[in-house]
Amino acid sequence: MRIGELASRAGVSVRALRYYEEQGLLESERTPGGQRDYPDTAVERVRFFQSMYAAGLSSRRIADMLSCFDNGTTNAQQRAMLAEERVRIDARIAELMGARGRLEELIVAASDRAG
Amino acid sequence: MRIGELASRAGVSVRALRYYEEQGLLESERTPGGQRDYPDTAVERVRFFQSMYAAGLSSRRIADMLSCFDNGTTNAQQRAMLAEERVRIDARIAELMGARGRLEELIVAASDRAG
DNA sequence: GTAAGACCTGACGCTAACGTCAGATGCAAG
DNA sequence: CTTGCATCTGACGTTAGCGTCAGGTCTTAC
């Protein structure tokens, strides 16, 4: 498929896809006219990127774990990195839950005042 | 206390405190010499900021809910905003847990391969 | 009174994941 | 063949929460 279709199917912008390619995350064939051509599997791949970005990983980090995503094998360094990122995500979740609690306090206190 | 002490007690940089003042989040008295002087309550206040920043709120958003933090009262707009931010945080937590799950899959798959 | 820090006000730098614009080309339809 | 939309390659713009440097002032210990 071409870039526009991939963008809409994966829920990202065309610009984002070109950026992923720049970062070495996403390859593509080219048509004789020079346009990018993606396989169907690219949709899932891009969604994986989005998920990792949403979790706060950098392009570099995602690139480092790509072989792991592609064929399910890892070296020691990758295993350490995966575990490290999991810890980081857990910490982020804890922060967010803390903030949620603070917000909740404000809401409860305010509703008490409001009756 | 002066700015350096507040910074170390709240766990942020001196620059950050001046930035919070710029954004209208943090007031201070001034000594005759022109240096900032903070009350003890500023420590907790700054920690609240950090928690909100960590949850992805902008300075503007935090400023908008400050009166709520200060005296526990809200107007309708603030109540709506607090609820909205809570929803946003919940969504972020869900994203993170999704990403965590994906990572977990990679880890499990890789450990299967590794034996 | 002076040396050493802490603090002051600008003001530019930084980062990362894109947004956006410009000017040119590819491609399917009528 | 041309109309018109999708796509192409640069390349500069954006955003937000600070980092950092420059040059000058305040405070405190000796």
Short mmCIF file of C-alpha atoms (C1' of nucleotides) in Angstrom, two decimals:
data_model
loop_
_atom_site.label_atom_id
_atom_site.label_comp_id
_atom_site.label_asym_id
_atom_site.label_seq_id
_atom_site.Cartn_x
_atom_site.Cartn_y
_atom_site.Cartn_z
CA MET A 1 0.00 0.00 0.00
CA ARG A 2 1.07 3.62 -0.40
CA ILE A 3 1.92 6.01 2.37
CA GLY A 4 -1.44 7.72 2.62
CA GLU A 5 -3.29 4.49 3.17
CA LEU A 6 -0.80 3.28 5.75
CA ALA A 7 -1.12 6.58 7.56
CA SER A 8 -4.88 6.41 7.82
CA ARG A 9 -4.93 2.71 8.68
CA ALA A 10 -2.33 3.12 11.41
CA GLY A 11 -3.76 6.39 12.65
CA VAL A 12 -0.69 8.56 12.18
CA SER A 13 0.33 11.31 9.79
CA VAL A 14 2.18 10.87 6.53
CA ARG A 15 4.93 13.01 7.97
CA ALA A 16 5.28 10.67 10.92
CA LEU A 17 5.84 7.71 8.62
CA ARG A 18 8.61 9.50 6.75
CA TYR A 19 10.11 10.39 10.09
CA TYR A 20 10.07 6.76 11.22
CA GLU A 21 11.93 5.87 8.05
CA GLU A 22 14.51 8.57 8.75
CA GLN A 23 15.01 7.05 12.18
CA GLY A 24 15.57 3.60 10.73
CA LEU A 25 12.34 2.17 12.11
CA LEU A 26 10.37 1.58 8.94
CA GLU A 27 11.58 0.37 5.56
CA SER A 28 9.71 0.52 2.28
CA GLU A 29 9.93 -0.66 -1.27
CA ARG A 30 9.72 1.95 -4.00
CA THR A 31 7.51 1.94 -7.07
CA PRO A 32 9.18 2.67 -10.42
CA GLY A 33 7.96 6.24 -9.94
CA GLY A 34 9.75 6.54 -6.62
CA GLN A 35 6.80 6.29 -4.30
CA ARG A 36 6.90 4.27 -1.09
CA ASP A 37 5.18 0.89 -1.06
CA TYR A 38 4.44 -0.86 2.23
CA PRO A 39 3.40 -4.44 3.05
CA ASP A 40 0.28 -5.04 5.15
CA THR A 41 2.41 -5.89 8.16
CA ALA A 42 3.52 -2.27 8.33
CA VAL A 43 0.22 -1.31 9.95
CA GLU A 44 0.85 -3.40 13.02
CA ARG A 45 4.46 -2.28 13.09
CA VAL A 46 3.52 1.39 13.14
CA ARG A 47 0.99 0.77 15.89
CA PHE A 48 3.76 -0.84 17.88
CA PHE A 49 5.84 2.30 17.43
CA GLN A 50 2.97 4.45 18.62
CA SER A 51 2.57 2.31 21.68
CA MET A 52 6.25 2.57 22.51
CA TYR A 53 6.33 6.32 21.88
CA ALA A 54 3.30 6.69 24.11
CA ALA A 55 5.20 4.85 26.80
CA GLY A 56 7.96 7.42 26.56
CA LEU A 57 10.55 5.45 24.61
CA SER A 58 12.73 7.32 22.15
CA SER A 59 13.17 6.44 18.49
CA ARG A 60 16.61 5.19 19.35
CA ARG A 61 15.32 2.84 22.01
CA ILE A 62 12.67 1.48 19.70
CA ALA A 63 15.25 0.93 16.98
CA ASP A 64 17.38 -1.00 19.44
CA MET A 65 14.59 -3.44 20.16
CA LEU A 66 13.43 -3.85 16.57
CA SER A 67 15.15 -7.14 15.83
CA CYS A 68 13.43 -8.40 18.92
CA PHE A 69 10.06 -7.34 17.56
CA ASP A 70 10.84 -8.77 14.12
CA ASN A 71 12.01 -12.26 14.98
CA GLY A 72 11.48 -12.69 18.70
CA THR A 73 15.10 -13.24 19.57
CA THR A 74 17.23 -11.13 21.88
CA ASN A 75 20.78 -10.80 23.03
CA ALA A 76 21.72 -10.08 26.64
CA GLN A 77 21.86 -6.36 26.05
CA GLN A 78 18.35 -6.32 24.62
CA ARG A 79 16.98 -8.36 27.47
CA ALA A 80 18.46 -5.89 29.92
CA MET A 81 16.99 -3.00 27.97
CA LEU A 82 13.54 -4.53 27.81
CA ALA A 83 13.56 -5.09 31.54
CA GLU A 84 14.82 -1.57 32.13
CA GLU A 85 12.06 -0.07 30.04
CA ARG A 86 9.51 -2.12 31.85
CA VAL A 87 10.76 -0.69 35.12
CA ARG A 88 10.61 2.81 33.68
CA ILE A 89 7.04 2.29 32.55
CA ASP A 90 6.06 0.96 35.94
CA ALA A 91 7.57 4.05 37.52
CA ARG A 92 5.64 6.28 35.11
CA ILE A 93 2.42 4.49 35.94
CA ALA A 94 3.11 5.01 39.63
CA GLU A 95 3.70 8.73 39.05
CA LEU A 96 0.47 9.01 37.14
CA MET A 97 -1.46 7.21 39.80
CA GLY A 98 0.04 9.53 42.37
CA ALA A 99 -1.06 12.54 40.37
CA ARG A 100 -4.46 11.00 39.91
CA GLY A 101 -4.75 10.69 43.66
CA ARG A 102 -3.85 14.34 44.17
CA LEU A 103 -6.43 15.39 41.62
CA GLU A 104 -8.96 13.16 43.30
CA GLU A 105 -8.32 14.89 46.61
CA LEU A 106 -8.97 18.26 45.02
CA ILE A 107 -12.17 17.00 43.47
CA VAL A 108 -13.42 15.47 46.69
CA ALA A 109 -12.51 18.50 48.79
CA ALA A 110 -14.20 20.80 46.31
CA SER A 111 -17.35 18.72 46.16
CA ASP A 112 -17.51 18.81 49.95
CA ARG A 113 -17.43 22.59 49.77
CA ALA A 114 -19.98 22.61 47.02
CA GLY A 115 -22.25 20.42 49.12
CA MET B 1 13.84 30.18 52.98
CA ARG B 2 15.87 31.17 49.96
CA ILE B 3 15.64 29.68 46.52
CA GLY B 4 18.52 27.25 46.84
CA GLU B 5 17.09 25.62 49.94
CA LEU B 6 13.65 25.35 48.42
CA ALA B 7 15.16 23.79 45.33
CA SER B 8 16.98 21.10 47.26
CA ARG B 9 14.09 20.44 49.63
CA ALA B 10 11.59 20.10 46.78
CA GLY B 11 13.99 18.22 44.56
CA VAL B 12 13.98 20.59 41.61
CA SER B 13 16.46 23.04 40.12
CA VAL B 14 16.75 26.72 40.96
CA ARG B 15 16.00 27.44 37.34
CA ALA B 16 12.77 25.49 37.57
CA LEU B 17 11.58 27.59 40.50
CA ARG B 18 12.19 30.82 38.61
CA TYR B 19 10.34 29.30 35.70
CA TYR B 20 7.35 28.46 37.89
CA GLU B 21 7.29 32.08 39.01
CA GLU B 22 7.35 33.25 35.39
CA GLN B 23 4.36 31.01 34.74
CA GLY B 24 2.45 32.50 37.65
CA LEU B 25 2.56 29.34 39.72
CA LEU B 26 4.82 30.40 42.56
CA GLU B 27 4.99 33.74 44.35
CA SER B 28 7.73 34.93 46.65
CA GLU B 29 8.56 37.75 49.01
CA ARG B 30 11.76 39.62 48.39
CA THR B 31 14.50 40.46 50.89
CA PRO B 32 15.70 44.08 50.99
CA GLY B 33 18.53 42.91 48.78
CA GLY B 34 16.14 41.61 46.16
CA GLN B 35 16.46 37.90 46.81
CA ARG B 36 13.46 35.57 46.82
CA ASP B 37 12.11 34.42 50.16
CA TYR B 38 9.72 31.49 50.37
CA PRO B 39 7.46 30.20 53.15
CA ASP B 40 7.73 26.56 54.24
CA THR B 41 4.50 25.74 52.45
CA ALA B 42 6.25 26.33 49.15
CA VAL B 43 7.91 22.93 49.39
CA GLU B 44 4.64 21.06 49.23
CA ARG B 45 3.40 23.40 46.54
CA VAL B 46 6.36 22.71 44.31
CA ARG B 47 5.97 18.98 44.81
CA PHE B 48 2.38 19.34 43.70
CA PHE B 49 3.60 21.05 40.53
CA GLN B 50 6.03 18.24 39.86
CA SER B 51 3.30 15.69 40.28
CA MET B 52 1.05 17.53 37.86
CA TYR B 53 3.84 18.03 35.34
CA ALA B 54 4.65 14.35 35.60
CA ALA B 55 1.03 13.62 34.78
CA GLY B 56 1.38 15.63 31.60
CA LEU B 57 -0.42 18.81 32.63
CA SER B 58 0.85 22.09 31.23
CA SER B 59 1.83 25.12 33.31
CA ARG B 60 -1.32 26.79 32.10
CA ARG B 61 -3.50 23.96 33.31
CA ILE B 62 -1.82 23.91 36.68
CA ALA B 63 -2.26 27.67 36.99
CA ASP B 64 -5.94 27.26 36.24
CA MET B 65 -6.40 24.89 39.13
CA LEU B 66 -4.28 26.79 41.63
CA SER B 67 -7.08 28.50 43.52
CA CYS B 68 -8.53 25.06 43.94
CA PHE B 69 -5.29 23.82 45.45
CA ASP B 70 -4.97 26.90 47.64
CA ASN B 71 -8.39 27.05 49.24
CA GLY B 72 -10.24 23.95 48.16
CA THR B 73 -13.02 25.74 46.34
CA THR B 74 -13.91 25.43 42.69
CA ASN B 75 -16.18 26.95 40.12
CA ALA B 76 -18.01 24.90 37.52
CA GLN B 77 -15.27 25.39 34.97
CA GLN B 78 -12.63 24.11 37.35
CA ARG B 79 -14.66 21.09 38.29
CA ALA B 80 -15.03 20.24 34.62
CA MET B 81 -11.31 20.69 34.10
CA LEU B 82 -10.37 18.51 37.03
CA ALA B 83 -12.62 15.75 35.78
CA GLU B 84 -11.22 16.13 32.28
CA GLU B 85 -7.65 15.84 33.49
CA ARG B 86 -8.54 12.79 35.49
CA VAL B 87 -9.91 11.20 32.33
CA ARG B 88 -6.74 12.15 30.49
CA ILE B 89 -4.57 10.60 33.17
CA ASP B 90 -6.63 7.42 33.12
CA ALA B 91 -6.17 7.25 29.38
CA ARG B 92 -2.42 7.73 29.75
CA ILE B 93 -2.28 4.97 32.34
CA ALA B 94 -4.16 2.69 29.96
CA GLU B 95 -1.69 3.50 27.18
CA LEU B 96 1.21 2.74 29.44
CA MET B 97 -0.28 -0.52 30.55
CA GLY B 98 -0.84 -1.43 26.92
CA ALA B 99 2.79 -0.69 26.12
CA ARG B 100 3.84 -2.63 29.18
CA GLY B 101 1.91 -5.60 27.88
CA ARG B 102 3.60 -5.40 24.49
CA LEU B 103 7.00 -5.26 26.13
CA GLU B 104 6.05 -8.19 28.31
CA GLU B 105 5.18 -10.19 25.20
CA LEU B 106 8.58 -9.49 23.72
CA ILE B 107 10.28 -10.49 26.94
CA VAL B 108 8.31 -13.69 27.26
CA ALA B 109 8.77 -14.65 23.61
CA ALA B 110 12.47 -13.97 23.84
CA SER B 111 12.89 -15.98 27.03
CA ASP B 112 11.12 -18.90 25.34
CA ARG B 113 13.67 -18.72 22.56
CA ALA B 114 16.49 -18.38 25.02
CA GLY B 115 15.30 -21.48 26.84
"C1'" DG C 1 37.00 44.58 53.80
"C1'" DT C 2 37.33 40.88 51.14
"C1'" DA C 3 36.80 36.19 49.31
"C1'" DA C 4 33.53 32.82 48.32
"C1'" DG C 5 29.30 31.35 47.44
"C1'" DA C 6 24.35 32.07 46.56
"C1'" DC C 7 21.47 34.89 44.05
"C1'" DC C 8 19.89 38.31 40.46
"C1'" DT C 9 18.17 39.37 35.46
"C1'" DG C 10 18.26 38.60 30.75
"C1'" DA C 11 18.78 35.77 26.88
"C1'" DC C 12 20.10 32.07 23.91
"C1'" DG C 13 20.30 26.75 23.62
"C1'" DC C 14 18.31 22.23 23.65
"C1'" DT C 15 15.48 18.13 22.48
"C1'" DA C 16 12.23 15.20 19.97
"C1'" DA C 17 8.53 14.11 17.21
"C1'" DC C 18 6.66 15.74 14.24
"C1'" DG C 19 3.84 20.31 11.46
"C1'" DT C 20 4.05 22.93 7.57
"C1'" DC C 21 5.39 25.11 3.41
"C1'" DA C 22 7.62 25.18 -1.32
"C1'" DG C 23 8.34 23.50 -5.62
"C1'" DA C 24 8.49 19.44 -8.45
"C1'" DT C 25 6.78 14.75 -9.93
"C1'" DG C 26 3.67 10.44 -10.17
"C1'" DC C 27 -0.69 8.53 -11.21
"C1'" DA C 28 -5.60 7.38 -12.32
"C1'" DA C 29 -9.71 9.36 -14.68
"C1'" DG C 30 -12.24 11.49 -18.32
"C1'" DC D 1 -3.83 15.63 -22.57
"C1'" DT D 2 -4.92 17.80 -18.69
"C1'" DT D 3 -7.01 18.05 -14.37
"C1'" DG D 4 -6.33 17.11 -9.76
"C1'" DC D 5 -5.02 14.64 -5.92
"C1'" DA D 6 -1.21 11.84 -3.81
"C1'" DT D 7 3.47 11.73 -3.20
"C1'" DC D 8 8.34 13.27 -3.42
"C1'" DT D 9 12.54 15.81 -1.23
"C1'" DG D 10 14.40 19.35 1.39
"C1'" DA D 11 14.27 22.52 5.02
"C1'" DC D 12 12.63 25.63 8.45
"C1'" DG D 13 9.03 26.09 12.40
"C1'" DT D 14 6.92 24.56 16.82
"C1'" DT D 15 6.50 23.49 21.78
"C1'" DA D 16 7.60 23.34 26.77
"C1'" DG D 17 10.27 22.93 30.56
"C1'" DC D 18 13.87 23.84 31.69
"C1'" DG D 19 19.86 24.05 31.04
"C1'" DT D 20 23.39 27.11 30.74
"C1'" DC D 21 26.24 31.06 30.16
"C1'" DA D 22 27.32 36.17 30.99
"C1'" DG D 23 27.95 39.84 33.85
"C1'" DG D 24 26.62 42.00 38.01
"C1'" DT D 25 24.79 42.06 43.17
"C1'" DC D 26 23.85 40.20 48.02
"C1'" DT D 27 25.32 37.73 52.08
"C1'" DT D 28 28.16 35.81 55.30
"C1'" DA D 29 32.37 34.18 57.46
"C1'" DC D 30 36.85 35.41 58.63
#
